[in-house]
Short mmCIF file of N, CA and C and ligand atoms in Angstrom, two decimals:
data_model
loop_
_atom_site.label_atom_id
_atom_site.label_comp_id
_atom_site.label_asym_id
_atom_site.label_seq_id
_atom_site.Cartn_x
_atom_site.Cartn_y
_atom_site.Cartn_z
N UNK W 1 55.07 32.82 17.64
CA UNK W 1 56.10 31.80 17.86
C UNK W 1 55.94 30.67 16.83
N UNK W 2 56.95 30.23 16.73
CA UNK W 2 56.82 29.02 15.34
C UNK W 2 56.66 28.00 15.79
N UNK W 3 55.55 27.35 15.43
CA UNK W 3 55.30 25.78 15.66
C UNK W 3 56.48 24.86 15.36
N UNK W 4 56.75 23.91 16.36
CA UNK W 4 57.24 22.59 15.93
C UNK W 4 56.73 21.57 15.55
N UNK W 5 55.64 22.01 14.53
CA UNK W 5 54.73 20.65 14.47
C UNK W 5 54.32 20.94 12.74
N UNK W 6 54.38 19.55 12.00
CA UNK W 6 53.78 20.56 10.67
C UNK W 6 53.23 18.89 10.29
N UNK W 7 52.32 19.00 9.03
CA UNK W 7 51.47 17.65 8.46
C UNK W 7 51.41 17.43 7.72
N UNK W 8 51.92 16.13 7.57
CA UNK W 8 52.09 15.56 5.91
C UNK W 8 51.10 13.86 5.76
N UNK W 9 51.18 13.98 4.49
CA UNK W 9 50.25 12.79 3.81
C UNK W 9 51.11 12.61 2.61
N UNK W 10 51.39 10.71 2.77
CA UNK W 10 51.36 9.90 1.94
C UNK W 10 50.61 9.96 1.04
N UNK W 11 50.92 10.08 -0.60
CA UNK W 11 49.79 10.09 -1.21
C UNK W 11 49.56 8.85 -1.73
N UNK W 12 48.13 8.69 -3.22
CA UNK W 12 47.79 7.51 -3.38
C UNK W 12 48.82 7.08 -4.32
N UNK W 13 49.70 7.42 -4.93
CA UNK W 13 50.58 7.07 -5.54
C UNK W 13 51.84 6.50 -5.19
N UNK W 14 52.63 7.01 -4.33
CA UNK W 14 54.04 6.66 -3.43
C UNK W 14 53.00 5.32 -2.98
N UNK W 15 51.93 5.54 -1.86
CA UNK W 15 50.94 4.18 -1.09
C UNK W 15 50.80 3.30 -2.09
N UNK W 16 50.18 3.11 -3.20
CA UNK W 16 50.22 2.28 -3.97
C UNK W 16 51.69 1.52 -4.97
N UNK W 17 52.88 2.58 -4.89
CA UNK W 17 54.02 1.91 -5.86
C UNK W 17 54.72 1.41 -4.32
N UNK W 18 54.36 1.38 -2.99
CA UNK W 18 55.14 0.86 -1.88
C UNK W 18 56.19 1.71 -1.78
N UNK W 19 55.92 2.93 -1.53
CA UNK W 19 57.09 3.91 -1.11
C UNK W 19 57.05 4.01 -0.23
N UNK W 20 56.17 4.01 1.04
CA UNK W 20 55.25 4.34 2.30
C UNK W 20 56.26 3.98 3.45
N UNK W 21 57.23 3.12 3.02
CA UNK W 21 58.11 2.77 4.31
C UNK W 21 59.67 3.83 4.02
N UNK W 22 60.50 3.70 2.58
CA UNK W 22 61.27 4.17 2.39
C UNK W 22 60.46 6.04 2.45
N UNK W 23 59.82 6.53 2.10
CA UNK W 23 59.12 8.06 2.68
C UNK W 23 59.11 8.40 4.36
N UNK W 24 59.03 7.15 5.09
CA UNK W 24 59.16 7.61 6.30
C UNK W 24 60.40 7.50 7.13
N UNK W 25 60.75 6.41 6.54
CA UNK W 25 62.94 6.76 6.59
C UNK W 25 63.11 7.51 6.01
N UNK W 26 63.08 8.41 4.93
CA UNK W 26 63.59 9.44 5.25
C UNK W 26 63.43 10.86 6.46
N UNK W 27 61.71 10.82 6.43
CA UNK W 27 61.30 11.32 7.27
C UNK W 27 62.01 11.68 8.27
N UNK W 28 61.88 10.32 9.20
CA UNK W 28 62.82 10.06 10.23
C UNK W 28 64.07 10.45 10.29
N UNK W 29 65.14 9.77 9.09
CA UNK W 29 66.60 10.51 8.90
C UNK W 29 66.57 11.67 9.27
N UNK W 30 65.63 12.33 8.66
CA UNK W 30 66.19 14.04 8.73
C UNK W 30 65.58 14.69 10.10
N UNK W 31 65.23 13.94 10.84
CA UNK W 31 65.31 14.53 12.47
C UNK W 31 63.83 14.90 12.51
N UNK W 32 63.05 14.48 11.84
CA UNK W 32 61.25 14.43 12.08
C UNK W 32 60.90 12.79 12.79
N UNK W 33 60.17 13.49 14.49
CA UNK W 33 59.32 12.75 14.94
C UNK W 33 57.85 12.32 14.46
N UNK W 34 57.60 11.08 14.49
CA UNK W 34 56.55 10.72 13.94
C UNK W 34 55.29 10.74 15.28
N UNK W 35 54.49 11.72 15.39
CA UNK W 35 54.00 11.89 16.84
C UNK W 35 52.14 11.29 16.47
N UNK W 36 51.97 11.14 15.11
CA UNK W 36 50.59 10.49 15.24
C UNK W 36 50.95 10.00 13.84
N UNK W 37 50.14 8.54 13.57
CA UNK W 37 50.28 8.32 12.26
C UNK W 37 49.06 7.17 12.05
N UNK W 38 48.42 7.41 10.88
CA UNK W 38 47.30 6.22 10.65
C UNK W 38 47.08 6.03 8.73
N UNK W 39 46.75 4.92 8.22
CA UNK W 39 46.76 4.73 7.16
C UNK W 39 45.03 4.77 7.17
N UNK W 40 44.85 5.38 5.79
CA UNK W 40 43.67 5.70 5.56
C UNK W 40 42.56 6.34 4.43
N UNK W 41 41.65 6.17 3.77
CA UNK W 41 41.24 6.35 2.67
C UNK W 41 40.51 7.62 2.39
N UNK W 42 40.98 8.52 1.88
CA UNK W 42 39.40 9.82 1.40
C UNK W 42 38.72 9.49 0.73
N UNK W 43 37.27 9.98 1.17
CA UNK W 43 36.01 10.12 0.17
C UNK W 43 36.19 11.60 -0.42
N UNK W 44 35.62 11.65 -1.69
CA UNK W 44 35.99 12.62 -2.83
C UNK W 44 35.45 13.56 -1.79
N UNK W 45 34.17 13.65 -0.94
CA UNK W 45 33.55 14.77 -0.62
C UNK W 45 34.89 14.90 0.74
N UNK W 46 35.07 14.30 1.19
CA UNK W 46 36.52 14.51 2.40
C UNK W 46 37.70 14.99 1.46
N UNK W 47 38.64 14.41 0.20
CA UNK W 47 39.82 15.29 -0.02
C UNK W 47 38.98 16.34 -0.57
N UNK W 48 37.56 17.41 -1.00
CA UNK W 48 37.10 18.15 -1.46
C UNK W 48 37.70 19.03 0.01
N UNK W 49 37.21 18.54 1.27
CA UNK W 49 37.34 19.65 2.27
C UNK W 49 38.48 20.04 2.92
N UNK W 50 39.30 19.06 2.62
CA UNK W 50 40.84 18.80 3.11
C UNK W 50 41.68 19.71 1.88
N UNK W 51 41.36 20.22 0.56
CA UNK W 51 41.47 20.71 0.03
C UNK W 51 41.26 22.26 -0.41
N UNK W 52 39.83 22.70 0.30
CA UNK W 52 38.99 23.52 -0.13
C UNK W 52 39.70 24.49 -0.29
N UNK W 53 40.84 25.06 0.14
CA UNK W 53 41.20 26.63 -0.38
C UNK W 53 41.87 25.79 -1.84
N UNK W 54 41.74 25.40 -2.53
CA UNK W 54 41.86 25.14 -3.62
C UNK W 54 40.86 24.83 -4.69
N UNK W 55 39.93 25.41 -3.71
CA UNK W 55 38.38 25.42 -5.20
C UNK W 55 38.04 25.79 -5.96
N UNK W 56 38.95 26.93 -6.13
CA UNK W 56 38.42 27.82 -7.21
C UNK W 56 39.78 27.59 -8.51
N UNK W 57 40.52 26.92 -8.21
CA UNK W 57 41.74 26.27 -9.05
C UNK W 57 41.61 25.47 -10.17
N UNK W 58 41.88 25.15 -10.82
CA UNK W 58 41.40 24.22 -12.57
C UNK W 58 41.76 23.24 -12.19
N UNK W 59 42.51 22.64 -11.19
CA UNK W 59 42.92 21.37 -11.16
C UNK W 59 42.36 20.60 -9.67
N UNK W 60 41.49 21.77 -8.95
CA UNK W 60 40.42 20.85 -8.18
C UNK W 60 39.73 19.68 -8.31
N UNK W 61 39.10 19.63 -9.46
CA UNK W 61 37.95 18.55 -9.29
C UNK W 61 39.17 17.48 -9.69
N UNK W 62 39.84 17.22 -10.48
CA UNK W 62 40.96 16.32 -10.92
C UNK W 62 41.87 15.65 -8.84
N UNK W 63 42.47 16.82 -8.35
CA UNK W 63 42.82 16.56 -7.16
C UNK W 63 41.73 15.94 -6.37
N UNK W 64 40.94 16.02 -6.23
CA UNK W 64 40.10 15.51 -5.23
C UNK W 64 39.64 14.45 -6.01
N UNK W 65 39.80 14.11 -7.00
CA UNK W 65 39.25 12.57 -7.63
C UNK W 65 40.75 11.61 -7.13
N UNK W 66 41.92 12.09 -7.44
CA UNK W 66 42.96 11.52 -7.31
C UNK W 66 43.22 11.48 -5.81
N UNK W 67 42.85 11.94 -5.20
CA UNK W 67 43.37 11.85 -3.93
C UNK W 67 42.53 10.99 -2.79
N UNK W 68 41.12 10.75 -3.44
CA UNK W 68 40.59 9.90 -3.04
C UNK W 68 40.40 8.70 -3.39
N UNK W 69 41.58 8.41 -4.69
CA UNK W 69 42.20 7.50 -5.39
C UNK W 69 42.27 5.87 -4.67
N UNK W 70 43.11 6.14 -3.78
CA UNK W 70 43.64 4.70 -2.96
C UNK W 70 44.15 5.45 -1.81
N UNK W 71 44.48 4.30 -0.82
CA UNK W 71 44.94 4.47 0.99
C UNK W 71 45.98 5.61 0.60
N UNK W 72 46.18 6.39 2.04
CA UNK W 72 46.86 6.87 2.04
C UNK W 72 47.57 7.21 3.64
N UNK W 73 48.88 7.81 3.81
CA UNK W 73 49.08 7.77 5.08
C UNK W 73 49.16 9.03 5.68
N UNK W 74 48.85 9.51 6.75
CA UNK W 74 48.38 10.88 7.72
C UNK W 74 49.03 10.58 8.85
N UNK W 75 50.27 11.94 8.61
CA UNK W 75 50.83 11.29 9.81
C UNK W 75 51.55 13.52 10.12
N UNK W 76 51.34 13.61 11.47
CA UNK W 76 52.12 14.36 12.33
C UNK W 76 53.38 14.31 12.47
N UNK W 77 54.12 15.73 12.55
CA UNK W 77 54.99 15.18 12.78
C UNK W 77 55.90 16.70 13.49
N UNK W 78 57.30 15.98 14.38
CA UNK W 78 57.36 16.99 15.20
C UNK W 78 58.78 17.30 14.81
N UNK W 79 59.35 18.78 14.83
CA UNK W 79 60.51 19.05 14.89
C UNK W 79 61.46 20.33 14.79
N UNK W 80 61.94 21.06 15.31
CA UNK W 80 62.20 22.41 15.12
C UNK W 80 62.21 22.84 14.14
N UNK W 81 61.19 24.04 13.47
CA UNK W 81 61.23 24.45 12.51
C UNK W 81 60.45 23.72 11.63
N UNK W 82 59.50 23.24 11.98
CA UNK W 82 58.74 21.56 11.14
C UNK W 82 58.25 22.32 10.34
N UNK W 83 57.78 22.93 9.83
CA UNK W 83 56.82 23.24 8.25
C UNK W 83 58.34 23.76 7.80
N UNK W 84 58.99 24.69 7.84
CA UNK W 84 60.04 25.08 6.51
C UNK W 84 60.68 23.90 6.29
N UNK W 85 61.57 23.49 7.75
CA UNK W 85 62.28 21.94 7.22
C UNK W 85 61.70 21.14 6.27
N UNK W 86 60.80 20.81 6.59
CA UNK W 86 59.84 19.69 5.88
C UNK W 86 59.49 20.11 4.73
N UNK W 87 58.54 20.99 4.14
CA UNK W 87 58.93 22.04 2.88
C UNK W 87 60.38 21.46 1.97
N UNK W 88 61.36 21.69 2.37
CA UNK W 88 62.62 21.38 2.41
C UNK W 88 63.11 20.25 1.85
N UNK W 89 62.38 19.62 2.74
CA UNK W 89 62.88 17.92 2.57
C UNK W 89 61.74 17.31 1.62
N UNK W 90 60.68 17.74 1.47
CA UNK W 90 60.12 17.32 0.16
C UNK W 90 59.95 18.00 -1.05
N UNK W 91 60.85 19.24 -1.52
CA UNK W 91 61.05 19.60 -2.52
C UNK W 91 60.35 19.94 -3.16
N UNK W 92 60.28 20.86 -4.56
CA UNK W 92 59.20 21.47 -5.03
C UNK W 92 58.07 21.07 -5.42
N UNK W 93 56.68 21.84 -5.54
CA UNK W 93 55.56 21.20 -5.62
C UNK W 93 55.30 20.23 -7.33
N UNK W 94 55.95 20.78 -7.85
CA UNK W 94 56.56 20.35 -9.29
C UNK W 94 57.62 19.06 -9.48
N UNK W 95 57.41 18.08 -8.95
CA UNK W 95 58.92 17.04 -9.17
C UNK W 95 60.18 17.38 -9.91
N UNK W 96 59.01 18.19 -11.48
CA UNK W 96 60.23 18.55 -12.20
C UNK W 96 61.40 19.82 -11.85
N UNK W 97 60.74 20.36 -10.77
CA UNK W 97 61.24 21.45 -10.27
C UNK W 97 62.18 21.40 -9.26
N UNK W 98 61.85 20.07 -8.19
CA UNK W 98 62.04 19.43 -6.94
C UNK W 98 64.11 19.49 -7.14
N UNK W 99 64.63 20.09 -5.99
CA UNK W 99 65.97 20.11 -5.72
C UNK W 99 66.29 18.17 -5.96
N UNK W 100 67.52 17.95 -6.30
CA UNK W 100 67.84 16.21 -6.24
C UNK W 100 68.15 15.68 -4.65
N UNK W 101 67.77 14.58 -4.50
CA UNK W 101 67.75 14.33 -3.31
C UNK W 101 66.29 14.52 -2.18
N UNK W 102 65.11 15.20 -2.54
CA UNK W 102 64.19 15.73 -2.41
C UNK W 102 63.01 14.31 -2.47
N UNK W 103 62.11 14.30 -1.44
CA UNK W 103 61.32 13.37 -1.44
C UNK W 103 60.45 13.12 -2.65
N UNK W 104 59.77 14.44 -3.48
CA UNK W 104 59.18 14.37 -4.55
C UNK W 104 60.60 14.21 -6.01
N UNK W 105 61.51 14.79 -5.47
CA UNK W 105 62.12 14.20 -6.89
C UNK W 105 62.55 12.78 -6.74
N UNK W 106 62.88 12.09 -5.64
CA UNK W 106 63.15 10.78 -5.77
C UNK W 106 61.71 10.00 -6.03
N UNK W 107 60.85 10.44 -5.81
CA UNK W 107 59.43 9.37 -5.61
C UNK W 107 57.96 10.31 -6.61
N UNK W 108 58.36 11.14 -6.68
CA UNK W 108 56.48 11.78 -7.15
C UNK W 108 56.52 11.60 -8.65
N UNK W 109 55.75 11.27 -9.16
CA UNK W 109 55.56 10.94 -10.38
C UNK W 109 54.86 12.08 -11.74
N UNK W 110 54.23 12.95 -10.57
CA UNK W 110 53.73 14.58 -11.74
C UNK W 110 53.49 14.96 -10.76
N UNK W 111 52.68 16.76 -10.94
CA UNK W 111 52.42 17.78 -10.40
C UNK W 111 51.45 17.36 -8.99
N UNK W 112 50.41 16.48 -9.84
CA UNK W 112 49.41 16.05 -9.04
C UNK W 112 49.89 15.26 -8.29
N UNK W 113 50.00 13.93 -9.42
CA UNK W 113 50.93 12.67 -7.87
C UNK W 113 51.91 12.85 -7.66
N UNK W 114 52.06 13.87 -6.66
CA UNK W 114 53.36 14.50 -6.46
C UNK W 114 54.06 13.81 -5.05
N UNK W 115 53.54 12.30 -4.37
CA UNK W 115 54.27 11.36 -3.64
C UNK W 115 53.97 11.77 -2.19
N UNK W 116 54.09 13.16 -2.13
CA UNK W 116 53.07 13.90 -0.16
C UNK W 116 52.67 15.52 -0.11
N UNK W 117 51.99 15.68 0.58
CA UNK W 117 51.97 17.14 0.89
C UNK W 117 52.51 17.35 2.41
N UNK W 118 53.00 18.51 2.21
CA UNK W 118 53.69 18.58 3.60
C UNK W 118 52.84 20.47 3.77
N UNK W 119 52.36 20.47 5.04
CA UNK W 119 51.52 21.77 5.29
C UNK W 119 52.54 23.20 4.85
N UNK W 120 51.95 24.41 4.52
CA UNK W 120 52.29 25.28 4.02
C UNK W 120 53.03 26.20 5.17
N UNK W 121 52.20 26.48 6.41
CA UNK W 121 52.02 27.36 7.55
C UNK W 121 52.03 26.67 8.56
N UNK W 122 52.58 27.41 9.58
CA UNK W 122 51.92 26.77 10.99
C UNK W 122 50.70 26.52 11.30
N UNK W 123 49.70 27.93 11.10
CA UNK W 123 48.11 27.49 11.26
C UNK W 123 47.74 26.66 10.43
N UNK W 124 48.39 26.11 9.24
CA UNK W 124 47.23 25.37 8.32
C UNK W 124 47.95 23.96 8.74
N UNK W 125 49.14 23.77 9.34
CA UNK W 125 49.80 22.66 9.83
C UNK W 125 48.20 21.78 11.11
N UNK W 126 48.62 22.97 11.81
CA UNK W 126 47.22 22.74 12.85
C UNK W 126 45.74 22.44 12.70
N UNK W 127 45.60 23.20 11.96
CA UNK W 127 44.12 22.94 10.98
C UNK W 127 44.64 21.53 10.22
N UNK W 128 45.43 21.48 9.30
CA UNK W 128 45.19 19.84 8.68
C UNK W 128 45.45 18.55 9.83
N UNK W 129 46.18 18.67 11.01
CA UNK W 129 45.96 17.66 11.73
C UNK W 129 45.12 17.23 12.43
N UNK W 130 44.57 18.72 12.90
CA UNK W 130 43.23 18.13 13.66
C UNK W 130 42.19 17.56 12.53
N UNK W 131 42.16 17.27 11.42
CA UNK W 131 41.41 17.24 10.13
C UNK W 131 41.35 15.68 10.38
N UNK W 132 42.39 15.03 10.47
CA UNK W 132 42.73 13.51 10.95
C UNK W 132 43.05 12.75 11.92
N UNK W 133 43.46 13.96 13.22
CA UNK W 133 43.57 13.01 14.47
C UNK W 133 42.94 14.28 15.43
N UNK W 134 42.24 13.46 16.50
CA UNK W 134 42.17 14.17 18.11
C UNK W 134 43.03 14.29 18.58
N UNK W 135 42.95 14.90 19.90
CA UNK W 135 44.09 14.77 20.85
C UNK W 135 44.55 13.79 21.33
N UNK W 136 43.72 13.16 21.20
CA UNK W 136 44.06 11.31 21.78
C UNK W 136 44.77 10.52 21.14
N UNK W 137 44.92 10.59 19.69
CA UNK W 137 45.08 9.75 18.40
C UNK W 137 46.64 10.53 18.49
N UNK W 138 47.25 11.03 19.25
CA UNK W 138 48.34 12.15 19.34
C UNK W 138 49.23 11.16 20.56
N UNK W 139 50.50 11.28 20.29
CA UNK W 139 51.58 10.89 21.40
C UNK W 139 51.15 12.06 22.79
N UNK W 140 51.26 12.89 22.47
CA UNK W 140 50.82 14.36 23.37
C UNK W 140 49.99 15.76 22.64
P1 CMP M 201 49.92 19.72 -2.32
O1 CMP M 201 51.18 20.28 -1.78
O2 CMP M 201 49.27 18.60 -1.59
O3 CMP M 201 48.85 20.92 -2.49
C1 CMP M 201 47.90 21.00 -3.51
C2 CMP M 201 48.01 19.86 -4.49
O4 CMP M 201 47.34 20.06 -5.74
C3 CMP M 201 49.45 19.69 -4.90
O5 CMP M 201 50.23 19.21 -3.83
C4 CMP M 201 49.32 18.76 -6.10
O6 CMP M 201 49.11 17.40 -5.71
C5 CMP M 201 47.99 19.23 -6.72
N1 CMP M 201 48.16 19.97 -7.98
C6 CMP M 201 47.75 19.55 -9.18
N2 CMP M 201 48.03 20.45 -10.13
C7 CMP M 201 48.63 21.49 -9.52
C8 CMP M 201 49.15 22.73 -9.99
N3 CMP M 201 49.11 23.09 -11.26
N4 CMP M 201 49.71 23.56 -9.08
C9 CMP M 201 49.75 23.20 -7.76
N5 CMP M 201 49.26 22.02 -7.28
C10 CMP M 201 48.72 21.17 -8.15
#
């Protein structure tokens, strides 16, 4: 069955140029509940693990330096179909690639500071939230 739940992060780039409010209006616009959300910083050895199926990639050690860059925001979020929608609504992993209208083509600045990640799968949706919140830190 398909999750209604998928997880995205503010990155240090959008957090630092003050995108962090206009990223979550859109959010919101497009019919995503915001069901946990906290602002917050990685240590290189934390985006290393929040990362890890990407270790064996050339642009690991670079991502995990950048991503433990500056604050960033971790937030849940709920809605039929939440990982493809969302997928969707933040556009290709490439800005330059990104459909117009698309969260990374209006806001990400390159491949890397690409403005959020939004989870791939349902299970890895699940796996990255529990990564940043309990059950408690959760609306439900
Ligand atoms: P994200 O969707 O968070 O997943 C992995 C991240 O690695 C990606 O967004 C980018 O921030 C970063 N990245 C850097 N270079 C590349 C690349 N060549 N291909 C894919 N992801 C990259």
């Amino acid at each position: 069955m398909a999750s209604n739940r998928t997880f995205t992060m503010i990155k240090p780039d959008a957090f630092e140029a003050g995108n962090s409010g206009a990223i979550l209006k859109m959010i919101e616009e497009a019919g995503f509940k915001i069901i946990a959300v906290k602002a917050t910083q990685l240590t290189p050895e934390l985006a290393g693990k929040f990362y890890e199926v990407h270790a064996a990639r050339p642009f690991y050690a670079d991502l995990c330096k950048y991503m433990s860059s500056g604050p960033i925001i971790a937030a849940i979020l709920e809605k039929e179909n939440a990982v493809e929608d969302f997928r969707t609504l933040i556009g290709a992993t490439n800005p330059a690639n990104a459909a117009e209208g698309t969260i990374r083509k209006i806001f990400a600045k390159s491949i890397e500071a690409n403005a959020v990640h939004g989870s791939d799968s349902d299970e890895n949706a699940a796996i990255e939230g529990s990564f940043y919140f309990s059950q408690f830190e959760r609306i439900s």
